[in-house]
PDB file of C-alpha atoms in Angstrom:
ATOM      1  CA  UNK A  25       1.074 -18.634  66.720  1.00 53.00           C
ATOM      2  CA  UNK A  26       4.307 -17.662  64.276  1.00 51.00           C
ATOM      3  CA  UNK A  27       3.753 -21.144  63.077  1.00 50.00           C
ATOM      4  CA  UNK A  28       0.314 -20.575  62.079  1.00 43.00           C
ATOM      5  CA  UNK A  29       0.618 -17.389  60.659  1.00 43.00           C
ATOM      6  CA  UNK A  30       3.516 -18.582  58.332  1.00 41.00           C
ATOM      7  CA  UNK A  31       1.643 -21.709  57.179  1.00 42.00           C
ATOM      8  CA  UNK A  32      -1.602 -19.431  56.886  1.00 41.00           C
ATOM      9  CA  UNK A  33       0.986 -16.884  54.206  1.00 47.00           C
ATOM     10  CA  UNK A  34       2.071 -19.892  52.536  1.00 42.00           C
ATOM     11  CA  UNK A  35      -1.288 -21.578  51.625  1.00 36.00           C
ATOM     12  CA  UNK A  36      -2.738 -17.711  50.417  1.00 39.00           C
ATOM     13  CA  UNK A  37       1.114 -17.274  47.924  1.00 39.00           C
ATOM     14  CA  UNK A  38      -0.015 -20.888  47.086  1.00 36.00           C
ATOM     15  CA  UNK A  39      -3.518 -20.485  46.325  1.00 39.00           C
ATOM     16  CA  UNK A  40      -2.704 -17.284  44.705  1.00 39.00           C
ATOM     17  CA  UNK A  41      -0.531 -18.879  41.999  1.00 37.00           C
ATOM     18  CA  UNK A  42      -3.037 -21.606  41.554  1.00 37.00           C
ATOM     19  CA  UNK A  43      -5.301 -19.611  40.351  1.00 38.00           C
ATOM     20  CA  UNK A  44      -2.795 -17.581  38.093  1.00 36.00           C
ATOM     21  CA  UNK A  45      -1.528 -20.875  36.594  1.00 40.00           C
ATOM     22  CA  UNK A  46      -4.983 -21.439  35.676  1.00 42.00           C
ATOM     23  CA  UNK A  47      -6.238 -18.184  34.121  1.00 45.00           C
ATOM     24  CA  UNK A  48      -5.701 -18.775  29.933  1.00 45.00           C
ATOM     25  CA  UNK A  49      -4.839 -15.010  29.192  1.00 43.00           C
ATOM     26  CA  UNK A  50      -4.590 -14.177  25.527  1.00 41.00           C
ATOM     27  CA  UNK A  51      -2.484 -10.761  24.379  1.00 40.00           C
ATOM     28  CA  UNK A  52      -4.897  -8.115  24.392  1.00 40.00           C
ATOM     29  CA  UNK A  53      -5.856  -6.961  21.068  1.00 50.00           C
ATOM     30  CA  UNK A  54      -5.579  -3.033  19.967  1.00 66.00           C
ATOM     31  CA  UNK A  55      -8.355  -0.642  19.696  1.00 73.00           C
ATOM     32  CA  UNK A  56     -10.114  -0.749  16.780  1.00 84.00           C
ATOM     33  CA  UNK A  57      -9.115  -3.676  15.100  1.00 88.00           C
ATOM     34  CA  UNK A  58     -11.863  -6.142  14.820  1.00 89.00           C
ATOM     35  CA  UNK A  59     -14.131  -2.870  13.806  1.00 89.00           C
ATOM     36  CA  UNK A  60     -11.545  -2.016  11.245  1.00 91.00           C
ATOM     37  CA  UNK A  61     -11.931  -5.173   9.665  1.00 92.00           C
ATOM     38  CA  UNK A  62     -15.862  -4.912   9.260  1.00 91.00           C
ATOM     39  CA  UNK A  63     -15.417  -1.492   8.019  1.00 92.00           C
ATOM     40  CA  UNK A  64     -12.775  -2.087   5.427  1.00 94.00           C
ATOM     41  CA  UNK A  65     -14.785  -5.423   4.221  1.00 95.00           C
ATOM     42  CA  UNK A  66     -16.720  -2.925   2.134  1.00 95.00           C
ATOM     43  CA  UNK A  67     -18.080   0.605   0.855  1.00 95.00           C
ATOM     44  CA  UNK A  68     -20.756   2.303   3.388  1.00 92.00           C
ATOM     45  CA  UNK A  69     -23.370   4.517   2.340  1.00 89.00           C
ATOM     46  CA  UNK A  70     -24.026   7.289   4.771  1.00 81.00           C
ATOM     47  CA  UNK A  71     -27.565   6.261   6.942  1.00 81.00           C
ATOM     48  CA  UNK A  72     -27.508   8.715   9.197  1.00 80.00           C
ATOM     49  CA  UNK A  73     -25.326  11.874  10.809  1.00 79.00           C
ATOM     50  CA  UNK A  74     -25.817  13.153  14.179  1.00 80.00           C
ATOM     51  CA  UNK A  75     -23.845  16.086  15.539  1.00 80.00           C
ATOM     52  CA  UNK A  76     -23.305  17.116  19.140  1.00 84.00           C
ATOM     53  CA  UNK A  77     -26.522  15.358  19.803  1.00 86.00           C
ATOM     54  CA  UNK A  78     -28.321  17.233  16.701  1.00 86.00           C
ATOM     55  CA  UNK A  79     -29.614  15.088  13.891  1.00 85.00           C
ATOM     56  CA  UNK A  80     -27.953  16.388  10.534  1.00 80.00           C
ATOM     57  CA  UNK A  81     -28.800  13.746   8.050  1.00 79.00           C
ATOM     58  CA  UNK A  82     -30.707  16.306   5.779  1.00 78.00           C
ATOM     59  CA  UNK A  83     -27.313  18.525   5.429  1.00 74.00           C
ATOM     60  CA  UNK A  84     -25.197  15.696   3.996  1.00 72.00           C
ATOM     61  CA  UNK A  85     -25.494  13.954   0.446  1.00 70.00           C
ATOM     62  CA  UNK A  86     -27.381  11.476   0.114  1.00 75.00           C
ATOM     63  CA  UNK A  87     -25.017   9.472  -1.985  1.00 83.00           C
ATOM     64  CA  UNK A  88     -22.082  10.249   0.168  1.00 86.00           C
ATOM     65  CA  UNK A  89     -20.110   6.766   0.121  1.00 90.00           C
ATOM     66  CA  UNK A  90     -17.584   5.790   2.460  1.00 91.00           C
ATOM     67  CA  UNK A  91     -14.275   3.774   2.245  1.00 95.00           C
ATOM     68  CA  UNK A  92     -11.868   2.531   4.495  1.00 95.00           C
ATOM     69  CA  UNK A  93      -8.767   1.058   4.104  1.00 96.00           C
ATOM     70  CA  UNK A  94      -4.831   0.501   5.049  1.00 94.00           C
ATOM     71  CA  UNK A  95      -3.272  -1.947   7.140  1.00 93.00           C
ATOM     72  CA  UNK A  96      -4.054  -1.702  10.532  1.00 90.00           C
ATOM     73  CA  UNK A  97      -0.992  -3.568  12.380  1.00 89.00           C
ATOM     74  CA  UNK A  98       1.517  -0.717  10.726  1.00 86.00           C
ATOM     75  CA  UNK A  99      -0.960   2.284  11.876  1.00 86.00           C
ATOM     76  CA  UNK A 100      -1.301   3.283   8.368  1.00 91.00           C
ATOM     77  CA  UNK A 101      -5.736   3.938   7.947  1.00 94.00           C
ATOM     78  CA  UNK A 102      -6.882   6.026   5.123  1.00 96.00           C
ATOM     79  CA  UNK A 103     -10.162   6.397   4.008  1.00 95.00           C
ATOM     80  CA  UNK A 104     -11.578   8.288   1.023  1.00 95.00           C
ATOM     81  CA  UNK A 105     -14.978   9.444  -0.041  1.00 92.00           C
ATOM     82  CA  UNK A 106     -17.504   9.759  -3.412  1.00 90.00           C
ATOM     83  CA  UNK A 107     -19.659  12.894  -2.806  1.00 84.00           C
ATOM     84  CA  UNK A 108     -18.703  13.744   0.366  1.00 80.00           C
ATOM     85  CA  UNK A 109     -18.888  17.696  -0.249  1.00 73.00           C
ATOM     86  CA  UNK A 110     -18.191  19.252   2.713  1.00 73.00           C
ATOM     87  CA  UNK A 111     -18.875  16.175   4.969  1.00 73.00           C
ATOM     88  CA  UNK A 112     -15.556  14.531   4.801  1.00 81.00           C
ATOM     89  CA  UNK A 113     -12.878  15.526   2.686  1.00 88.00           C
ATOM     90  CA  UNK A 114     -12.073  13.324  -0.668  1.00 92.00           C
ATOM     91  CA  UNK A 115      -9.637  11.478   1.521  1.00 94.00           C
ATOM     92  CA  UNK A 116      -7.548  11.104   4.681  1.00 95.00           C
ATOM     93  CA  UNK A 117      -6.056   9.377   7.218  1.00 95.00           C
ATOM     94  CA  UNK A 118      -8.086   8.127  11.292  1.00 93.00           C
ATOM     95  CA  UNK A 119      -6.659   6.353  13.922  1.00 92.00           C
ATOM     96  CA  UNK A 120      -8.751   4.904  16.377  1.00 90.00           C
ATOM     97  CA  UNK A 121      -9.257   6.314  20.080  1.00 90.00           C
ATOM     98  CA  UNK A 122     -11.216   3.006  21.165  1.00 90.00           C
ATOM     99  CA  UNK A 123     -13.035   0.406  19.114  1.00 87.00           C
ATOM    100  CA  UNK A 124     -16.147   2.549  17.921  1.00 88.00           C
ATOM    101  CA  UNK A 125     -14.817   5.880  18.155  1.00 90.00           C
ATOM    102  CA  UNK A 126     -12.265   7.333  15.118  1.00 90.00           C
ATOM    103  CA  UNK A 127     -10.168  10.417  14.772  1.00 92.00           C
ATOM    104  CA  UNK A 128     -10.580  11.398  11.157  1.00 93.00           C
ATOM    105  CA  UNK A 129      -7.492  13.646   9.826  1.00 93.00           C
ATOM    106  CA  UNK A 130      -6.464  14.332  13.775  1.00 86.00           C
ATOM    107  CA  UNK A 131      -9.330  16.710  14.647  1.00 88.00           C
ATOM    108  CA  UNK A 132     -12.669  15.053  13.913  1.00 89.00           C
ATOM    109  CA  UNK A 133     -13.934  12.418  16.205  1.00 89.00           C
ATOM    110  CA  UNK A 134     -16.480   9.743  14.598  1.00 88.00           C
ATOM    111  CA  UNK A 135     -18.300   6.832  16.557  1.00 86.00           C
ATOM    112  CA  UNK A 136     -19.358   4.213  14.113  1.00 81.00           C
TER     113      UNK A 136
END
């Protein structure tokens, strides 16, 4: 029965690192980063705003536009703005908390 049990241990630690030695991980990639590259690829023009569930599109310019920029692998985004008013400031820095969802200037969060 010892003998059993041991061989039965052996074939699971062996089947085990089968299937490790055949799972193709790649290194995970940071939050944010494929999204950072669409929205640095060019200037956005503000569609819509929604706050707390509220749609505020009417209390923001029209012609607010929207850039991002920076490099993302040294953690260094800015972003600036053409009539934002009191939308978004003229310019600042985010970070992102996961890939849709910014924190502009450390206080404001922003999904995109």
């Amino acid at each position: 029965m010892k003998k059993a049990k041991y061989i039965f241990r052996f074939l699971a630690a062996l089947s085990f690192l089968v299937l490790l030695s055949n799972c193709e991980g790649s290194a995970p990639t940071a939050f944010g980063k494929s999204t950072f590259d669409i929205l640095k690829a060019k200037s956005w023009k503000i569609k819509s705003v929604t706050v707390d569930g509220v749609d505020k599109t009417g209390s923001y310019l029209p012609d607010m536009v929207l850039t991002f920029a920076g490099d993302f692998d040294a953690n260094k985004l800015t972003y600036s703005t053409t009539n934002g008013g009191g939308a978004w400031p003229a310019s600042g820095t985010f970070k992102f908390i996961n890939d849709i969802t910014l924190l502009r200037d450390g206080e404001v969060t922003i999904d995109v």
